[in-house]
CSV table of C-alpha atoms and ligand atoms in Angstrom, one decimal:
chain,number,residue,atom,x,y,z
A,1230,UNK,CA,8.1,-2.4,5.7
A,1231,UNK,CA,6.3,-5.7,4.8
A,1232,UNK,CA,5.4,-6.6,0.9
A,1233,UNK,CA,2.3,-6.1,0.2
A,1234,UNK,CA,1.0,-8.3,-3.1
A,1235,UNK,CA,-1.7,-6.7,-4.8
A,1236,UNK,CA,-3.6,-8.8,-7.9
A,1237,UNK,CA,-4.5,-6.6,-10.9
A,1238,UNK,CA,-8.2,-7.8,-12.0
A,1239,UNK,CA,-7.2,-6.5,-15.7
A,1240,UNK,CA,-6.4,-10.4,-16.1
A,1241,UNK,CA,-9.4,-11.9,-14.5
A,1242,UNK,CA,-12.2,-13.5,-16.3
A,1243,UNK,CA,-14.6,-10.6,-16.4
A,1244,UNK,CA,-17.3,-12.9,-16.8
A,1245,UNK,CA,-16.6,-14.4,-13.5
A,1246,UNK,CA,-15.2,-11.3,-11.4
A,1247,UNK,CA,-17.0,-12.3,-8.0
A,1248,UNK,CA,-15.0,-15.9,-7.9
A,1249,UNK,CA,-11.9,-14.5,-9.1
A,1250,UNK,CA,-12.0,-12.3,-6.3
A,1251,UNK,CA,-13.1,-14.5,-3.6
A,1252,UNK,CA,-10.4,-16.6,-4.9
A,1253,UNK,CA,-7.5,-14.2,-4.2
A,1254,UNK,CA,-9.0,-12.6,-0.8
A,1255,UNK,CA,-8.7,-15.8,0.1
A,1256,UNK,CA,-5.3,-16.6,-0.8
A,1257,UNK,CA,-4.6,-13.6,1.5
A,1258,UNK,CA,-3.4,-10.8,-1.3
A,1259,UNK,CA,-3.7,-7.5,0.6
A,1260,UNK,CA,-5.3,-5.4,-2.1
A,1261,UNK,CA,-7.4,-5.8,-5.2
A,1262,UNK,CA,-5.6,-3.3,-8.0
A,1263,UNK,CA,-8.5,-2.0,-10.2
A,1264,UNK,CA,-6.7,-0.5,-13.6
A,1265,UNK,CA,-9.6,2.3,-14.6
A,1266,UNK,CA,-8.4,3.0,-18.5
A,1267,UNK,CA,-10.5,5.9,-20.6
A,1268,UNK,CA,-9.1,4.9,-23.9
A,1269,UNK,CA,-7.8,8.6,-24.1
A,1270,UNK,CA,-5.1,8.6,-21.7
A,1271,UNK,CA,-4.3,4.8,-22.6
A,1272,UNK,CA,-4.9,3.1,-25.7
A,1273,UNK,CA,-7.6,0.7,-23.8
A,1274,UNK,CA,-10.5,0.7,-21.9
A,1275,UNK,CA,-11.7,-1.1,-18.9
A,1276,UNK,CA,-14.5,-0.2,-16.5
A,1277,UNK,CA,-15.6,3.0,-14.2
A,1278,UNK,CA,-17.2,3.7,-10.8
A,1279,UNK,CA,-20.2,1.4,-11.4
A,1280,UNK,CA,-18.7,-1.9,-11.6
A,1281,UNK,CA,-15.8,-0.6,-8.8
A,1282,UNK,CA,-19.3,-0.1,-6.5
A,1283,UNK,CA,-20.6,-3.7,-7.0
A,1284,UNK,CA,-16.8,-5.1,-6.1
A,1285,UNK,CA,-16.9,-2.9,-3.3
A,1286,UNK,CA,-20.4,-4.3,-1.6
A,1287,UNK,CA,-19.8,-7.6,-2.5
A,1288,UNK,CA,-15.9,-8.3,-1.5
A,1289,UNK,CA,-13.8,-7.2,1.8
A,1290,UNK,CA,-10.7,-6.5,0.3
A,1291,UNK,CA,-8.8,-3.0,0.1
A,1292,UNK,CA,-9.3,-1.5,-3.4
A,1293,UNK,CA,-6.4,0.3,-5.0
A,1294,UNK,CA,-7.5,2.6,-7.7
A,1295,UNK,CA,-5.1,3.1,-10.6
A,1296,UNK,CA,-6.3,6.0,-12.8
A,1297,UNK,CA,-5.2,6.0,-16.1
A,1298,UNK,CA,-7.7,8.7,-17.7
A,1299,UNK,CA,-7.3,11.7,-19.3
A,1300,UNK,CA,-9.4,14.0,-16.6
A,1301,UNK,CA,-9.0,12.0,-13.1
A,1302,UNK,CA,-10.3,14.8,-10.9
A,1303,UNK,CA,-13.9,13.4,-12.4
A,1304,UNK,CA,-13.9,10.2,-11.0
A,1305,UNK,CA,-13.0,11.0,-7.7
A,1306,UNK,CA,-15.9,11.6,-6.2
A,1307,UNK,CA,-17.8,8.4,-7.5
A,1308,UNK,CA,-14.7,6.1,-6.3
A,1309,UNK,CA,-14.3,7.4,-2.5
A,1310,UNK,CA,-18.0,6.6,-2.5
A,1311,UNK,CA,-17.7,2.8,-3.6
A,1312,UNK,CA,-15.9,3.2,-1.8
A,1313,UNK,CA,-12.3,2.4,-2.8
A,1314,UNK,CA,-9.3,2.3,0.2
A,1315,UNK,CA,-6.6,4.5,-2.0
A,1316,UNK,CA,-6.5,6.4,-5.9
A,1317,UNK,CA,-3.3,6.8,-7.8
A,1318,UNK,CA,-3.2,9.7,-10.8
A,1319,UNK,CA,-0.7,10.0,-12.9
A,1320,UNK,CA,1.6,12.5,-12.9
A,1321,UNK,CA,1.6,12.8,-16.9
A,1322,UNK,CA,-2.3,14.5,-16.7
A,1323,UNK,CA,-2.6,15.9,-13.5
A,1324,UNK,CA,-2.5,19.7,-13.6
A,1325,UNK,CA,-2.6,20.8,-10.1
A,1326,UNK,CA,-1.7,17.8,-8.8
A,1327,UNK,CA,-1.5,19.1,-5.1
A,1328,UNK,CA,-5.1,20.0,-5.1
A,1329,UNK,CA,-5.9,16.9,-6.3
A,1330,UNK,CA,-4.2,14.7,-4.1
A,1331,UNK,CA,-5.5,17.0,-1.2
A,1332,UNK,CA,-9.2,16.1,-2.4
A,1333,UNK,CA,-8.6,12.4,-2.2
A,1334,UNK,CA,-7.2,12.6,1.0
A,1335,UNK,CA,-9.9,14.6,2.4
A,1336,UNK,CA,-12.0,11.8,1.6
A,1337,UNK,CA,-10.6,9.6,4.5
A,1338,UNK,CA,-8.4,7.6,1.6
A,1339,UNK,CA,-4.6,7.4,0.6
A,1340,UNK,CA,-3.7,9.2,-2.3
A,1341,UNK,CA,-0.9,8.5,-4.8
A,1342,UNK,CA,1.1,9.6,-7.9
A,1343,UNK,CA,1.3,7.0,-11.1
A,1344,UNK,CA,4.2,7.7,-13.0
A,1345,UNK,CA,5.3,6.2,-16.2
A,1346,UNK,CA,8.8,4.2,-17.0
A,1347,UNK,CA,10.1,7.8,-19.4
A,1348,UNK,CA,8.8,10.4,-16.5
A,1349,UNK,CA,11.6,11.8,-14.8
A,1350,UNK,CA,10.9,11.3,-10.7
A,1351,UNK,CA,12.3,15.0,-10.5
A,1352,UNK,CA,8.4,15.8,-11.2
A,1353,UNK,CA,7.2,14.3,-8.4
A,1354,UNK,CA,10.0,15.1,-5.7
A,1355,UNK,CA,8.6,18.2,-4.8
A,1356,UNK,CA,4.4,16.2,-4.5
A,1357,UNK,CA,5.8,13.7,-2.3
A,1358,UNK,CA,4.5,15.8,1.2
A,1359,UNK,CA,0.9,14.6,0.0
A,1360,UNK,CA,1.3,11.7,-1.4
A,1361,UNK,CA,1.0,8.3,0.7
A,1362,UNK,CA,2.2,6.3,-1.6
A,1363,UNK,CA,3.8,6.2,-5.1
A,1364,UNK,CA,3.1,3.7,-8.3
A,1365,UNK,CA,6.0,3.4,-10.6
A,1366,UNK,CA,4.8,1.8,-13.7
A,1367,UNK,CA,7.5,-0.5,-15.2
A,1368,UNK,CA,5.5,-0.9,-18.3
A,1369,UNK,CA,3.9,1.5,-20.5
A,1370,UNK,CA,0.3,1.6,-19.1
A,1371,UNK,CA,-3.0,0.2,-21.0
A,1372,UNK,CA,-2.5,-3.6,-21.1
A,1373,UNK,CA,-1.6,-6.7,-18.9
A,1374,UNK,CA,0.9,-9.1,-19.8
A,1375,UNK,CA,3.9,-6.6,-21.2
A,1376,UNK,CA,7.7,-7.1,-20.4
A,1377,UNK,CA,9.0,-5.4,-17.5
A,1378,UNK,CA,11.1,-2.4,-18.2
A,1379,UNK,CA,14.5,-3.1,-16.2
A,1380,UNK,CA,15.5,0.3,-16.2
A,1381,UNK,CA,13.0,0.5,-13.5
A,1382,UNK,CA,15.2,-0.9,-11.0
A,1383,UNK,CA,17.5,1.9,-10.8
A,1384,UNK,CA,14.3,4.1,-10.3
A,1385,UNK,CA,13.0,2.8,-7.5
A,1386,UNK,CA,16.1,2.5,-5.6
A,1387,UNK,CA,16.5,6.3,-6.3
A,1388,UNK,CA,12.8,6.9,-5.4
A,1389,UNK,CA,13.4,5.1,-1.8
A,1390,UNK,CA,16.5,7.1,-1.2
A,1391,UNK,CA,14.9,10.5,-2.1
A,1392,UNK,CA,11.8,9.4,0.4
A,1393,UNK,CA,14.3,9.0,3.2
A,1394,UNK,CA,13.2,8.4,6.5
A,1395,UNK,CA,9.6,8.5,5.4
A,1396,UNK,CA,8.1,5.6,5.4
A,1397,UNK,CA,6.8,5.6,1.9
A,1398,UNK,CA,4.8,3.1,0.1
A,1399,UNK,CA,6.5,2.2,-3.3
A,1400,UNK,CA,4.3,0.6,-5.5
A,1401,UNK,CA,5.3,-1.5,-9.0
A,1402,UNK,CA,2.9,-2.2,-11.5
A,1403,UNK,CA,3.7,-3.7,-15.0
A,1404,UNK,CA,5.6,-7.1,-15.9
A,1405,UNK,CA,6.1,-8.1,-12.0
A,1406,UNK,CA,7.2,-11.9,-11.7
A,1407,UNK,CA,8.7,-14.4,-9.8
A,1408,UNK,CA,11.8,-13.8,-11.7
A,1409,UNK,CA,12.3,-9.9,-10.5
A,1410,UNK,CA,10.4,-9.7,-7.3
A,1411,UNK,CA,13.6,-10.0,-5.2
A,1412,UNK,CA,15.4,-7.4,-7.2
A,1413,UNK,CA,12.1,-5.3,-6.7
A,1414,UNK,CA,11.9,-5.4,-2.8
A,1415,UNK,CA,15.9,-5.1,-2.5
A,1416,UNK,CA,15.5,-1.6,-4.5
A,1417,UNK,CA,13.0,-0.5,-2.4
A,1418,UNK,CA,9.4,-1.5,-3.6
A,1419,UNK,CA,7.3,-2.0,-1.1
A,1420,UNK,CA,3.5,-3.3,-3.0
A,1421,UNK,CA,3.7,-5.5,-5.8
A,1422,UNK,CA,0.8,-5.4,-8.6
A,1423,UNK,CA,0.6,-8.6,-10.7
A,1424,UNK,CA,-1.6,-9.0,-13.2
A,1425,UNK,CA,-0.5,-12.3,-15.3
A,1426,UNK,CA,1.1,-13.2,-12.5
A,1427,UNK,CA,-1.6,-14.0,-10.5
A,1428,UNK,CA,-4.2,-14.2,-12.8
A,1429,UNK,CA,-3.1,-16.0,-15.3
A,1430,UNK,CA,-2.2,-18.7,-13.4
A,1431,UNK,CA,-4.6,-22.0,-12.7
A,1432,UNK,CA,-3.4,-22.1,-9.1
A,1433,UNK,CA,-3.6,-18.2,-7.8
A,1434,UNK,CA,-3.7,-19.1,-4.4
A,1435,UNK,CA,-0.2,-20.6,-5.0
A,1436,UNK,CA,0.7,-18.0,-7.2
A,1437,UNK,CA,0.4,-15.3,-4.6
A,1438,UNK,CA,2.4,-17.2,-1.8
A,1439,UNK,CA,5.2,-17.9,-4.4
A,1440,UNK,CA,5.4,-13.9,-4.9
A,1441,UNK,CA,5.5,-13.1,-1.6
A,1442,UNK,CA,8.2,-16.1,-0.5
A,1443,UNK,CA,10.5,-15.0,-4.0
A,1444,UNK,CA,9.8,-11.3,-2.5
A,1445,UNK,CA,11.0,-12.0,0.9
A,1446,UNK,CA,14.7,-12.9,0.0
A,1447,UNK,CA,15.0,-9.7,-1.4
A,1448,UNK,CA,13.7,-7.5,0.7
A,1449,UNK,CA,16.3,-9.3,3.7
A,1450,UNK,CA,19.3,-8.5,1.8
B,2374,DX5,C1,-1.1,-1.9,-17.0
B,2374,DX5,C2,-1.8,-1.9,-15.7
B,2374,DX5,C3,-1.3,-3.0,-14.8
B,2374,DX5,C4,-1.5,-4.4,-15.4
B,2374,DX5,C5,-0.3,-5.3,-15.0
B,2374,DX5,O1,-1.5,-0.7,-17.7
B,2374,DX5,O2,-1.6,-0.7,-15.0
B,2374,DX5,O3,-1.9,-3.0,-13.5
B,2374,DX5,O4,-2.6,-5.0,-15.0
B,2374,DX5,O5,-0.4,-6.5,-15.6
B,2374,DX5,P1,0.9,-7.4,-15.7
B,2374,DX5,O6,1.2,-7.8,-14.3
B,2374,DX5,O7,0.4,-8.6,-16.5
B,2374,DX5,O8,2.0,-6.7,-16.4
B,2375,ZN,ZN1,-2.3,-0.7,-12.9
């Protein structure tokens, strides 16, 4: 499977979100990762459905949801409409997460479990049937810029092995940088979400093509 580089807007200029996102759809990243934070489930908040709705009429690119609210099953709706091109939930809040991962999907979009670095990936194991694709956080979600959690190395390469044959997208959010991408694809990952990455950097069109070429000698070991 190819990388896939995925900018997180949380470290965009808000005032200026229509450039920064022209900027990175031109520099060819595959998705936009929108972090939706409730200040419940993550000390933070960010923004809902109606500012993901005037991203989505006014920019191409594929919109990866990443859910980090206390009651996800609510937003749903209002973010298949945008409309947005996959959701993540996390695993921490979601009840009857088979039902909710079967609404998602039953709106024409790919549907996929968040988990955080201290969730064991035995609670997921048994979801992974109806789940297109898996976020591991390798930070403690609510805020850009944090360390990366190295531990989460090991988890990935255990996630790939449990997914098999299936050709599983394995998403990494939190702390991603030129310094671990290679170790990240050679364990298994498969999207990479950068935040500071990409967005903090003056040059993001360079910043991207710098992921993706650090990326690619991992991922031909
Ligand atoms: C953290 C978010 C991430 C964040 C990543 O709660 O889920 O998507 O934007 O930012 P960096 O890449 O700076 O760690
Ligand atoms: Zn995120």
């Amino acid at each position: 499977m190819s990388i896939r580089i995925a900018p997180s807007l949380l470290s965009a200029d808000f005032a200026r979100l229509a450039d920064e996102i022209a900027e990175i759809e031109n520099a060819g990243a595959e998705m936009l990762h929108l972090d939706i934070m409730d200040g419940s489930f993550v000390p933070n908040l960010t923004f809902g459905p109606p500012v993901v709705r005037s991203i989505a009429s006014s920019s191409e690119i594929a919109l990866d949801a990443h859910l980090m609210v206390t009651h996800p099953d609510t937003l749903i709706a209002d973010l298949t409409a945008a409309p947005v091109s996959r959701i993540a939930v996390h695993i921490e809040v979601c009840h009857h997460l088979q039902r909710t991962l079967g609404n998602i999907r039953s709106a024409g979009i790919e549907a996929g479990i968040a988990i955080n670095p201290a969730s064991a990936l035995s609670l997921i194991e048994d979801a992974l049937p109806w789940a297109d694709f898996i976020l591991v956080m390798s930070v403690n979600p609510g805020f850009g810029g944090q360390a990366f959690i190295p531990e989460t190395l090991g988890k990935i390469r255990r996630l790939r092995k449990l997914a098999g044959q299936e050709a599983l997208d394995i998403a990494v959010d939190g702390g991603v940088c030129l310094e671990n991408v290679a170790a990240l694809a050679q364990a298994g990952a498969t999207t990479l979400i950068a935040g500071s990455a990409v967005f903090g950097q003056h040059d993001r069109a360079a910043a991207i093509a710098e992921l993706r070429r650090a990326a690619s000698v991992g991922g031909e070991k």
